[in-house]
CSV table of C-alpha atoms and ligand atoms in Angstrom, one decimal:
chain,number,residue,atom,x,y,z
A,1066,MET,CA,46.1,-59.9,2.2
A,1067,LYS,CA,46.3,-61.8,-1.1
A,1068,MET,CA,49.5,-63.6,0.0
A,1069,LYS,CA,47.8,-64.5,3.4
A,1070,VAL,CA,45.0,-66.1,1.6
A,1071,CYS,CA,47.4,-68.2,-0.4
A,1072,ILE,CA,49.4,-69.3,2.6
A,1073,LEU,CA,46.2,-70.3,4.5
A,1074,ALA,CA,45.0,-72.3,1.4
A,1075,VAL,CA,48.2,-74.3,1.3
A,1076,ALA,CA,48.1,-75.0,5.0
A,1077,LEU,CA,44.7,-76.3,4.9
A,1078,GLY,CA,45.3,-78.4,1.9
A,1079,LEU,CA,44.5,-82.1,2.2
A,1080,GLY,CA,48.1,-83.4,1.4
A,1081,LEU,CA,49.9,-83.2,-1.7
A,1082,ALA,CA,48.2,-85.8,-3.7
A,1083,HIS,CA,49.4,-85.0,-7.2
A,1084,HIS,CA,52.9,-83.8,-6.6
A,1085,ASN,CA,54.7,-87.2,-7.1
A,1086,SER,CA,56.0,-87.5,-10.8
A,1087,HIS,CA,56.4,-91.4,-10.5
A,1088,VAL,CA,59.6,-91.2,-12.4
A,1089,LYS,CA,61.4,-94.5,-12.2
A,1090,HIS,CA,65.0,-95.6,-11.2
A,1091,GLY,CA,65.8,-92.4,-9.4
A,1092,ARG,CA,65.5,-90.2,-12.6
A,1093,THR,CA,64.7,-86.5,-12.3
A,1094,SER,CA,64.0,-84.9,-15.7
A,1095,ILE,CA,61.5,-85.2,-18.4
A,1096,VAL,CA,61.6,-84.0,-21.9
A,1097,HIS,CA,58.9,-82.1,-24.0
A,1098,LEU,CA,58.7,-83.9,-27.4
A,1099,PHE,CA,56.6,-81.0,-28.9
A,1100,GLU,CA,54.6,-82.0,-32.0
A,1101,TRP,CA,56.3,-85.4,-32.2
A,1102,ARG,CA,54.4,-88.3,-33.6
A,1103,TRP,CA,53.4,-91.2,-31.2
A,1104,ALA,CA,55.2,-93.8,-33.4
A,1105,ASP,CA,58.4,-91.7,-33.3
A,1106,ILE,CA,58.2,-91.1,-29.5
A,1107,ALA,CA,57.8,-94.9,-28.9
A,1108,GLN,CA,61.1,-95.4,-30.8
A,1109,GLU,CA,62.8,-92.6,-29.0
A,1110,CYS,CA,61.8,-94.0,-25.6
A,1111,GLU,CA,63.4,-97.3,-26.7
A,1112,ARG,CA,66.6,-96.2,-28.3
A,1113,TYR,CA,67.4,-92.9,-26.6
A,1114,LEU,CA,65.3,-91.7,-23.6
A,1115,GLY,CA,65.2,-95.0,-21.7
A,1116,PRO,CA,68.9,-95.8,-22.0
A,1117,ASN,CA,69.8,-92.1,-21.2
A,1118,GLY,CA,67.8,-91.9,-18.1
A,1119,TYR,CA,64.9,-89.6,-19.0
A,1120,GLY,CA,62.1,-90.0,-16.5
A,1121,GLY,CA,59.3,-89.1,-18.9
A,1122,VAL,CA,58.0,-87.3,-22.1
A,1123,GLN,CA,55.5,-84.5,-22.1
A,1124,ILE,CA,53.4,-85.2,-25.3
A,1125,SER,CA,51.5,-82.7,-27.4
A,1126,PRO,CA,47.8,-82.6,-26.7
A,1127,PRO,CA,46.3,-86.0,-27.9
A,1128,SER,CA,42.7,-84.9,-28.2
A,1129,GLU,CA,41.0,-84.1,-31.5
A,1130,ASN,CA,41.5,-80.4,-32.6
A,1131,ILE,CA,40.4,-78.1,-35.5
A,1132,VAL,CA,42.3,-78.2,-38.6
A,1133,VAL,CA,43.8,-74.8,-39.7
A,1134,THR,CA,44.9,-74.8,-43.3
A,1135,LYS,CA,45.6,-71.1,-44.0
A,1136,PRO,CA,48.3,-70.4,-44.7
A,1137,TRP,CA,49.6,-73.8,-43.3
A,1138,ARG,CA,48.9,-76.2,-40.4
A,1139,PRO,CA,50.1,-74.2,-37.3
A,1140,TRP,CA,51.2,-75.8,-34.1
A,1141,TRP,CA,48.6,-73.9,-32.0
A,1142,GLU,CA,45.6,-75.8,-33.7
A,1143,ARG,CA,46.4,-78.6,-31.2
A,1144,TYR,CA,45.3,-76.1,-28.4
A,1145,GLN,CA,41.9,-75.8,-30.0
A,1146,PRO,CA,40.0,-79.1,-29.2
A,1147,VAL,CA,36.8,-80.1,-30.7
A,1148,SER,CA,36.3,-83.4,-28.9
A,1149,HIS,CA,37.9,-85.8,-26.6
A,1150,ASN,CA,38.7,-88.4,-29.3
A,1151,LEU,CA,42.2,-89.5,-29.4
A,1152,CYS,CA,43.4,-88.8,-32.9
A,1153,SER,CA,45.6,-85.9,-33.9
A,1154,ARG,CA,48.4,-85.1,-36.1
A,1155,SER,CA,50.6,-87.2,-33.8
A,1156,GLY,CA,48.7,-90.3,-34.6
A,1157,THR,CA,45.8,-92.6,-34.0
A,1158,GLU,CA,44.4,-93.9,-30.6
A,1159,GLN,CA,46.1,-97.3,-31.4
A,1160,GLU,CA,49.5,-95.6,-31.9
A,1161,LEU,CA,48.9,-93.5,-28.7
A,1162,ARG,CA,48.2,-96.8,-26.8
A,1163,ASP,CA,51.2,-98.5,-28.3
A,1164,MET,CA,53.5,-95.6,-27.5
A,1165,ILE,CA,52.4,-95.4,-23.9
A,1166,ALA,CA,53.0,-99.2,-23.4
A,1167,ARG,CA,56.4,-99.2,-25.2
A,1168,CYS,CA,57.7,-96.1,-23.1
A,1169,ASN,CA,56.5,-97.5,-19.8
A,1170,ALA,CA,58.2,-100.7,-20.6
A,1171,VAL,CA,61.5,-99.1,-20.8
A,1172,GLY,CA,60.8,-96.9,-17.6
A,1173,VAL,CA,59.9,-93.7,-19.5
A,1174,ASN,CA,56.6,-92.1,-18.2
A,1175,ILE,CA,54.2,-90.3,-20.5
A,1176,TYR,CA,52.5,-87.0,-19.4
A,1177,ALA,CA,49.7,-85.7,-21.6
A,1178,ASP,CA,49.2,-82.1,-22.4
A,1179,ALA,CA,45.5,-81.7,-21.2
A,1180,VAL,CA,43.7,-78.7,-22.8
A,1181,ILE,CA,40.7,-78.4,-20.6
A,1182,ASN,CA,40.1,-74.7,-20.2
A,1183,HIS,CA,38.4,-74.2,-23.5
A,1184,MET,CA,37.3,-75.7,-26.8
A,1185,CYS,CA,38.2,-74.1,-30.2
A,1186,SER,CA,38.0,-70.5,-30.9
A,1187,ASN,CA,34.6,-68.7,-31.6
A,1188,GLU,CA,36.1,-68.3,-35.1
A,1189,GLY,CA,36.8,-72.1,-35.4
A,1190,GLY,CA,34.2,-72.5,-37.9
A,1191,GLU,CA,31.6,-75.2,-38.4
A,1192,GLY,CA,31.7,-78.7,-40.1
A,1193,LYS,CA,34.2,-81.4,-40.0
A,1194,HIS,CA,37.5,-79.8,-40.5
A,1195,SER,CA,38.8,-81.7,-37.4
A,1196,THR,CA,41.6,-84.2,-37.0
A,1197,CYS,CA,39.1,-87.1,-36.7
A,1198,GLY,CA,36.5,-85.6,-39.0
A,1199,SER,CA,34.0,-84.9,-36.0
A,1200,TYR,CA,31.4,-82.4,-36.8
A,1201,PHE,CA,31.3,-79.2,-34.6
A,1202,ASN,CA,29.9,-75.8,-34.8
A,1203,ALA,CA,31.9,-73.0,-33.0
A,1204,THR,CA,29.3,-70.3,-33.8
A,1205,LYS,CA,26.7,-72.3,-32.0
A,1206,GLU,CA,29.1,-73.6,-29.4
A,1207,GLU,CA,28.1,-77.1,-30.3
A,1208,PHE,CA,30.5,-80.1,-29.9
A,1209,PRO,CA,28.3,-83.2,-30.3
A,1210,SER,CA,31.2,-85.7,-30.1
A,1211,VAL,CA,31.6,-84.9,-26.3
A,1212,PRO,CA,28.9,-83.6,-26.2
A,1213,PHE,CA,29.0,-80.0,-25.1
A,1214,THR,CA,26.4,-77.4,-25.9
A,1215,ALA,CA,26.1,-73.6,-25.5
A,1216,GLN,CA,25.1,-74.1,-21.8
A,1217,ASP,CA,28.5,-75.7,-20.9
A,1218,PHE,CA,30.3,-72.5,-21.6
A,1219,ASN,CA,30.9,-69.5,-19.5
A,1220,ASP,CA,29.5,-66.7,-21.5
A,1221,ARG,CA,26.8,-65.8,-19.0
A,1222,ASN,CA,29.5,-65.2,-16.3
A,1223,CYS,CA,31.7,-62.9,-18.5
A,1224,THR,CA,31.1,-59.2,-18.1
A,1225,THR,CA,33.3,-57.9,-21.1
A,1226,ARG,CA,31.6,-56.4,-24.2
A,1227,SER,CA,33.8,-58.5,-26.5
A,1228,GLY,CA,33.4,-61.7,-24.5
A,1229,ASN,CA,37.2,-62.0,-24.3
A,1230,ILE,CA,39.6,-61.4,-21.6
A,1231,GLU,CA,40.4,-57.6,-21.7
A,1232,ASP,CA,41.9,-56.8,-18.4
A,1233,TYR,CA,44.3,-59.3,-16.6
A,1234,GLN,CA,43.8,-57.3,-13.3
A,1235,ASP,CA,40.3,-58.6,-13.1
A,1236,ILE,CA,40.2,-62.2,-11.9
A,1237,ASN,CA,36.7,-62.8,-13.1
A,1238,GLN,CA,37.4,-61.8,-16.5
A,1239,VAL,CA,40.6,-64.0,-16.5
A,1240,ARG,CA,38.6,-67.0,-15.5
A,1241,ASP,CA,35.1,-66.6,-17.0
A,1242,CYS,CA,35.9,-64.8,-20.3
A,1243,ARG,CA,37.4,-66.2,-23.4
A,1244,LEU,CA,41.2,-66.3,-23.8
A,1245,VAL,CA,41.8,-64.8,-27.2
A,1246,GLY,CA,38.3,-66.1,-28.5
A,1247,LEU,CA,38.7,-69.7,-27.1
A,1248,LEU,CA,35.3,-70.9,-26.1
A,1249,ASP,CA,35.5,-71.0,-22.2
A,1250,LEU,CA,34.2,-74.1,-20.6
A,1251,ALA,CA,32.0,-73.6,-17.4
A,1252,HIS,CA,33.9,-75.9,-15.0
A,1253,ARG,CA,31.5,-75.0,-12.2
A,1254,ARG,CA,29.0,-77.4,-14.0
A,1255,GLU,CA,29.1,-81.0,-12.6
A,1256,TYR,CA,28.5,-82.1,-16.2
A,1257,VAL,CA,31.5,-80.3,-17.6
A,1258,ARG,CA,33.8,-81.6,-14.7
A,1259,GLY,CA,32.6,-85.2,-15.5
A,1260,LYS,CA,33.2,-85.0,-19.1
A,1261,ILE,CA,36.8,-83.6,-18.6
A,1262,ALA,CA,37.5,-86.3,-15.9
A,1263,ASP,CA,36.3,-88.9,-18.2
A,1264,TYR,CA,38.7,-87.8,-20.9
A,1265,MET,CA,41.7,-87.7,-18.4
A,1266,ASN,CA,40.6,-91.0,-16.9
A,1267,ALA,CA,40.8,-92.5,-20.5
A,1268,LEU,CA,44.4,-91.6,-20.7
A,1269,ILE,CA,45.1,-92.7,-17.1
A,1270,ASP,CA,43.8,-96.1,-17.9
A,1271,MET,CA,45.8,-96.4,-21.0
A,1272,GLY,CA,48.9,-95.9,-18.8
A,1273,VAL,CA,49.9,-92.2,-18.7
A,1274,ALA,CA,51.6,-91.1,-15.5
A,1275,GLY,CA,50.0,-87.7,-15.4
A,1276,PHE,CA,49.3,-84.5,-17.0
A,1277,ARG,CA,50.5,-81.0,-17.9
A,1278,VAL,CA,47.2,-78.9,-17.5
A,1279,ASP,CA,47.1,-76.1,-20.0
A,1280,ALA,CA,45.9,-72.6,-19.2
A,1281,CYS,CA,45.2,-73.1,-15.4
A,1282,LYS,CA,45.2,-69.4,-14.6
A,1283,HIS,CA,42.1,-69.2,-16.6
A,1284,MET,CA,40.3,-71.8,-14.3
A,1285,TRP,CA,39.0,-71.4,-10.9
A,1286,PRO,CA,41.3,-73.6,-8.4
A,1287,GLU,CA,38.3,-75.1,-6.8
A,1288,ASP,CA,37.0,-76.3,-10.1
A,1289,LEU,CA,40.2,-77.8,-10.9
A,1290,SER,CA,40.5,-79.4,-7.5
A,1291,ALA,CA,36.9,-81.0,-8.2
A,1292,ILE,CA,38.0,-82.4,-11.5
A,1293,TYR,CA,41.3,-83.8,-10.0
A,1294,GLY,CA,39.4,-85.4,-7.3
A,1295,ARG,CA,37.6,-87.5,-9.9
A,1296,LEU,CA,40.7,-88.9,-11.4
A,1297,HIS,CA,41.5,-92.6,-11.2
A,1298,ASN,CA,44.5,-94.0,-9.7
A,1299,LEU,CA,47.3,-94.8,-12.2
A,1300,ASN,CA,47.2,-98.1,-14.1
A,1301,SER,CA,48.7,-100.7,-11.6
A,1302,LYS,CA,50.3,-102.7,-14.6
A,1303,TRP,CA,53.0,-100.0,-14.5
A,1304,PHE,CA,52.7,-98.0,-11.2
A,1305,PRO,CA,52.3,-99.0,-7.6
A,1306,ALA,CA,48.7,-99.5,-6.5
A,1307,GLY,CA,47.2,-96.2,-5.2
A,1308,SER,CA,49.5,-93.9,-7.2
A,1309,LYS,CA,47.8,-90.7,-8.0
A,1310,PRO,CA,48.5,-88.9,-11.4
A,1311,PHE,CA,51.2,-86.4,-11.4
A,1312,ILE,CA,49.8,-82.9,-12.2
A,1313,TYR,CA,51.7,-79.8,-13.3
A,1314,GLN,CA,49.7,-76.8,-14.0
A,1315,GLU,CA,50.6,-74.1,-16.5
A,1316,VAL,CA,50.2,-70.8,-14.5
A,1317,ILE,CA,52.1,-67.9,-16.0
A,1318,ASP,CA,53.0,-65.7,-13.0
A,1319,LEU,CA,55.8,-63.2,-13.5
A,1320,GLY,CA,54.4,-60.9,-10.8
A,1321,GLY,CA,52.1,-57.9,-11.3
A,1322,GLU,CA,48.8,-59.8,-11.6
A,1323,PRO,CA,46.3,-60.6,-9.0
A,1324,ILE,CA,46.1,-64.3,-9.8
A,1325,LYS,CA,49.1,-66.0,-8.2
A,1326,ALA,CA,50.8,-69.3,-8.8
A,1327,CYS,CA,50.6,-70.2,-5.1
A,1328,GLU,CA,46.7,-70.6,-5.5
A,1329,TYR,CA,47.6,-73.8,-7.2
A,1330,TYR,CA,50.4,-75.3,-5.2
A,1331,GLU,CA,48.2,-77.6,-3.1
A,1332,MET,CA,46.8,-79.3,-6.3
A,1333,GLY,CA,49.9,-80.1,-8.1
A,1334,ARG,CA,53.2,-78.6,-9.3
A,1335,VAL,CA,53.1,-75.3,-11.2
A,1336,THR,CA,55.2,-74.1,-14.1
A,1337,GLU,CA,57.8,-71.5,-12.9
A,1338,PHE,CA,58.1,-69.1,-15.8
A,1339,LYS,CA,60.5,-66.9,-13.8
A,1340,TYR,CA,63.1,-69.6,-14.0
A,1341,GLY,CA,63.8,-69.4,-17.6
A,1342,ALA,CA,63.3,-65.5,-17.8
A,1343,ARG,CA,65.8,-65.1,-14.9
A,1344,LEU,CA,68.3,-67.6,-15.9
A,1345,GLY,CA,68.4,-66.1,-19.4
A,1346,THR,CA,69.4,-62.8,-18.0
A,1347,VAL,CA,72.3,-64.2,-15.9
A,1348,VAL,CA,73.7,-66.5,-18.8
A,1349,ARG,CA,73.5,-63.5,-21.2
A,1350,LYS,CA,75.4,-61.4,-18.6
A,1351,TRP,CA,72.8,-58.7,-18.6
A,1352,ASN,CA,72.8,-56.4,-15.6
A,1353,GLY,CA,76.5,-57.5,-15.0
A,1354,GLU,CA,75.4,-60.7,-13.5
A,1355,LYS,CA,77.8,-63.7,-13.4
A,1356,LEU,CA,77.2,-67.4,-13.4
A,1357,SER,CA,78.9,-67.5,-10.0
A,1358,ASP,CA,75.9,-65.3,-8.7
A,1359,LEU,CA,73.8,-68.6,-9.2
A,1360,LYS,CA,75.3,-70.2,-6.1
A,1361,SER,CA,72.1,-68.9,-4.3
A,1362,TRP,CA,69.9,-69.9,-7.2
A,1363,GLY,CA,66.4,-71.0,-6.1
A,1364,GLU,CA,63.8,-69.5,-3.6
A,1365,ASP,CA,66.3,-66.7,-2.6
A,1366,TRP,CA,65.8,-65.5,-6.2
A,1367,GLY,CA,62.0,-65.1,-5.8
A,1368,LEU,CA,61.3,-68.4,-7.4
A,1369,MET,CA,58.5,-70.5,-5.9
A,1370,PRO,CA,59.3,-73.5,-3.4
A,1371,SER,CA,61.3,-76.0,-5.2
A,1372,ASP,CA,59.0,-78.9,-4.4
A,1373,LYS,CA,56.2,-77.1,-6.2
A,1374,ALA,CA,58.0,-76.0,-9.2
A,1375,LEU,CA,58.3,-77.4,-12.9
A,1376,VAL,CA,61.2,-75.7,-14.5
A,1377,PHE,CA,62.4,-75.2,-18.1
A,1378,VAL,CA,64.8,-72.9,-20.0
A,1379,ASP,CA,62.1,-72.3,-22.7
A,1380,ASN,CA,58.7,-73.8,-23.6
A,1381,HIS,CA,56.9,-74.1,-26.8
A,1382,ASP,CA,55.2,-70.6,-26.4
A,1383,ASN,CA,58.1,-68.4,-25.2
A,1384,GLN,CA,60.7,-70.0,-27.6
A,1385,ARG,CA,58.4,-68.2,-30.4
A,1386,GLY,CA,58.0,-65.0,-28.4
A,1387,HIS,CA,54.5,-66.0,-27.2
A,1388,GLY,CA,53.4,-66.1,-23.6
A,1389,ALA,CA,55.8,-65.2,-20.8
A,1390,GLY,CA,59.5,-64.4,-20.4
A,1391,GLY,CA,60.4,-61.8,-23.0
A,1392,LYS,CA,63.7,-61.3,-24.6
A,1393,SER,CA,65.8,-63.0,-22.1
A,1394,ILE,CA,64.4,-66.5,-23.0
A,1395,LEU,CA,67.2,-68.6,-24.3
A,1396,THR,CA,66.3,-71.1,-27.2
A,1397,PHE,CA,68.1,-73.3,-29.7
A,1398,TRP,CA,68.7,-70.3,-32.0
A,1399,GLU,CA,71.6,-69.4,-29.5
A,1400,PRO,CA,73.0,-73.0,-29.1
A,1401,ARG,CA,76.0,-72.2,-27.0
A,1402,LEU,CA,74.3,-70.3,-24.3
A,1403,TYR,CA,71.3,-72.5,-24.6
A,1404,ARG,CA,73.3,-75.6,-23.9
A,1405,LEU,CA,75.0,-73.9,-20.9
A,1406,ALA,CA,71.6,-73.0,-19.4
A,1407,THR,CA,70.2,-76.4,-19.9
A,1408,ALA,CA,73.2,-78.1,-18.5
A,1409,PHE,CA,73.0,-75.9,-15.5
A,1410,MET,CA,69.4,-76.5,-15.0
A,1411,LEU,CA,69.8,-80.3,-15.1
A,1412,ALA,CA,72.9,-80.2,-12.7
A,1413,HIS,CA,71.1,-77.9,-10.3
A,1414,PRO,CA,68.7,-79.4,-7.6
A,1415,TYR,CA,65.9,-76.8,-7.9
A,1416,GLY,CA,62.5,-78.0,-9.2
A,1417,MET,CA,61.5,-80.8,-11.5
A,1418,THR,CA,63.3,-80.3,-14.7
A,1419,ARG,CA,61.9,-80.3,-18.2
A,1420,VAL,CA,64.1,-80.3,-21.4
A,1421,MET,CA,62.6,-78.9,-24.6
A,1422,SER,CA,62.7,-80.7,-27.9
A,1423,SER,CA,61.2,-78.6,-30.7
A,1424,TYR,CA,61.7,-78.2,-34.4
A,1425,ARG,CA,63.3,-75.7,-36.4
A,1426,TRP,CA,61.1,-73.0,-38.1
A,1427,ASN,CA,61.4,-70.0,-40.4
A,1428,ARG,CA,61.9,-67.4,-37.7
A,1429,HIS,CA,61.5,-64.5,-40.0
A,1430,ILE,CA,58.0,-65.7,-40.9
A,1431,VAL,CA,56.8,-66.5,-37.4
A,1432,LYS,CA,57.6,-63.0,-36.1
A,1433,GLY,CA,54.7,-61.9,-38.3
A,1434,LYS,CA,56.2,-58.5,-38.7
A,1435,VAL,CA,58.1,-59.1,-41.9
A,1436,SER,CA,56.4,-58.0,-45.0
A,1437,CYS,CA,56.0,-60.5,-48.0
A,1438,PHE,CA,58.6,-58.4,-49.9
A,1439,LYS,CA,61.1,-58.7,-47.2
A,1440,TRP,CA,60.3,-62.4,-46.9
A,1441,LEU,CA,60.8,-62.9,-50.7
A,1442,VAL,CA,64.1,-61.1,-50.5
A,1443,PHE,CA,65.1,-63.2,-47.5
A,1444,THR,CA,64.2,-66.4,-49.3
A,1445,LEU,CA,66.1,-65.4,-52.5
A,1446,ILE,CA,69.2,-64.7,-50.5
A,1447,THR,CA,69.0,-67.9,-48.6
A,1448,PHE,CA,68.5,-69.8,-51.8
A,1449,CYS,CA,71.3,-68.1,-53.6
A,1450,SER,CA,73.6,-68.4,-50.7
A,1451,HIS,CA,73.1,-72.2,-50.8
A,1452,GLN,CA,74.0,-72.5,-54.5
B,937,LIG,C1,26.2,-73.5,-37.1
B,937,LIG,O1,25.5,-72.7,-36.2
B,937,LIG,C2,25.0,-71.4,-36.8
B,937,LIG,C3,24.3,-70.6,-35.7
B,937,LIG,O2,23.2,-71.4,-35.1
B,937,LIG,C4,24.1,-71.7,-38.1
B,937,LIG,O3,23.7,-70.5,-38.6
B,937,LIG,C5,24.9,-72.5,-38.9
B,937,LIG,O4,23.9,-72.9,-40.1
B,937,LIG,C6,25.5,-73.8,-38.4
B,937,LIG,N1,26.3,-74.5,-39.3
B,937,LIG,C7,26.2,-75.9,-39.7
B,937,LIG,C8,27.2,-76.2,-40.8
B,937,LIG,O5,25.4,-76.5,-39.1
B,938,LIG,C1,28.3,-68.0,-12.7
B,938,LIG,O1,28.8,-67.4,-11.5
B,938,LIG,C2,27.8,-67.8,-10.4
B,938,LIG,C3,28.2,-67.0,-9.2
B,938,LIG,O2,29.6,-67.2,-8.9
B,938,LIG,C4,27.8,-69.3,-10.3
B,938,LIG,O3,26.9,-69.7,-9.2
B,938,LIG,C5,27.4,-70.0,-11.6
B,938,LIG,O4,27.6,-71.3,-11.5
B,938,LIG,C6,28.2,-69.5,-12.6
B,938,LIG,N1,27.8,-70.1,-13.8
B,938,LIG,C7,28.6,-70.8,-14.7
B,938,LIG,C8,28.0,-71.3,-15.9
B,938,LIG,O5,29.8,-71.0,-14.4
């Protein structure tokens, strides 16, 4: 029954407006420059990505976010917006604008990571500890720079005691409650839709080619559709007149939950998390599988239709053990297998491909399960072994 609903929705769709990536010169792949600064991305477009045929860059969220200082600035603070101002650790609005223009000039598109499901966590605090210094009060659900107030959040429609998502089998919870405390915007409200569309349109007018939309599983498809319907066409300085923004939606669907990736197909492409998880098991030779088994790789392996999929070996969440995929996910920590999987992905025609460019971190701390004592010992050993 569920599947039927999905197929019907796709069949009735009004064309595939947001599926064209607008990559230039027949290019086929993009790269996620996770946490890179705008000024560095501009240079990278000119000296490497353009000359080497990259179609585009997924940038980290450009909107203003909370500043977390204890114990240090974590990457995930960028997924806790407090306004739609365009200043972040990656740089100023002027640097963002300069990067978009310079990358477009060498045929490399920019896709912005749009965090529109929520604002910061209910524990985000109050005051001006934000990347542009804008005042907000998470306790009061007050974000005057947008502005959003308590009525713009979903609390009334969330039925759990904690206010958080407690059961992923309950569609209403997943979409109307808070994801790990993140204040959940009420996208059914016209006002909220309008503010989000204004934010995305500001980026479109600056010259981005589209968006990765964060946490789409946690938003109702009809609400997203209403927001996408308000988006401007791309800036005709760089794109053909009438071009609609490319949209790829983060929906983690590994099976086993009532919310399905297919509910989002007609609105844009969708992240296929099964791709990296399954490719990882083959490349690692788990289950006795061989690379030659990949000759039937694609839909036959239970992956979504190729023209709906945005694929990757790992992403910023699952390379750290967050989000979907589990132990089979290959990352730069295993360089030989990682290169092999990435080369296979780029050579194989399934889906729109995204390469990951991340940074090295101290794996032993991030896992969070290592005691201070063990960490100290590890640090001493590392230190001594370098002497
Ligand atoms: C934030 O809101 C809470 C709840 O209304 C209030 O008690 C607190 O004083 C506010 N903080 C600031 C800094 O305005
Ligand atoms: C809550 O749910 C009802 C029924 O679906 C809907 O009419 C209403 O707009 C929702 N409220 C918010 C704030 O989303």
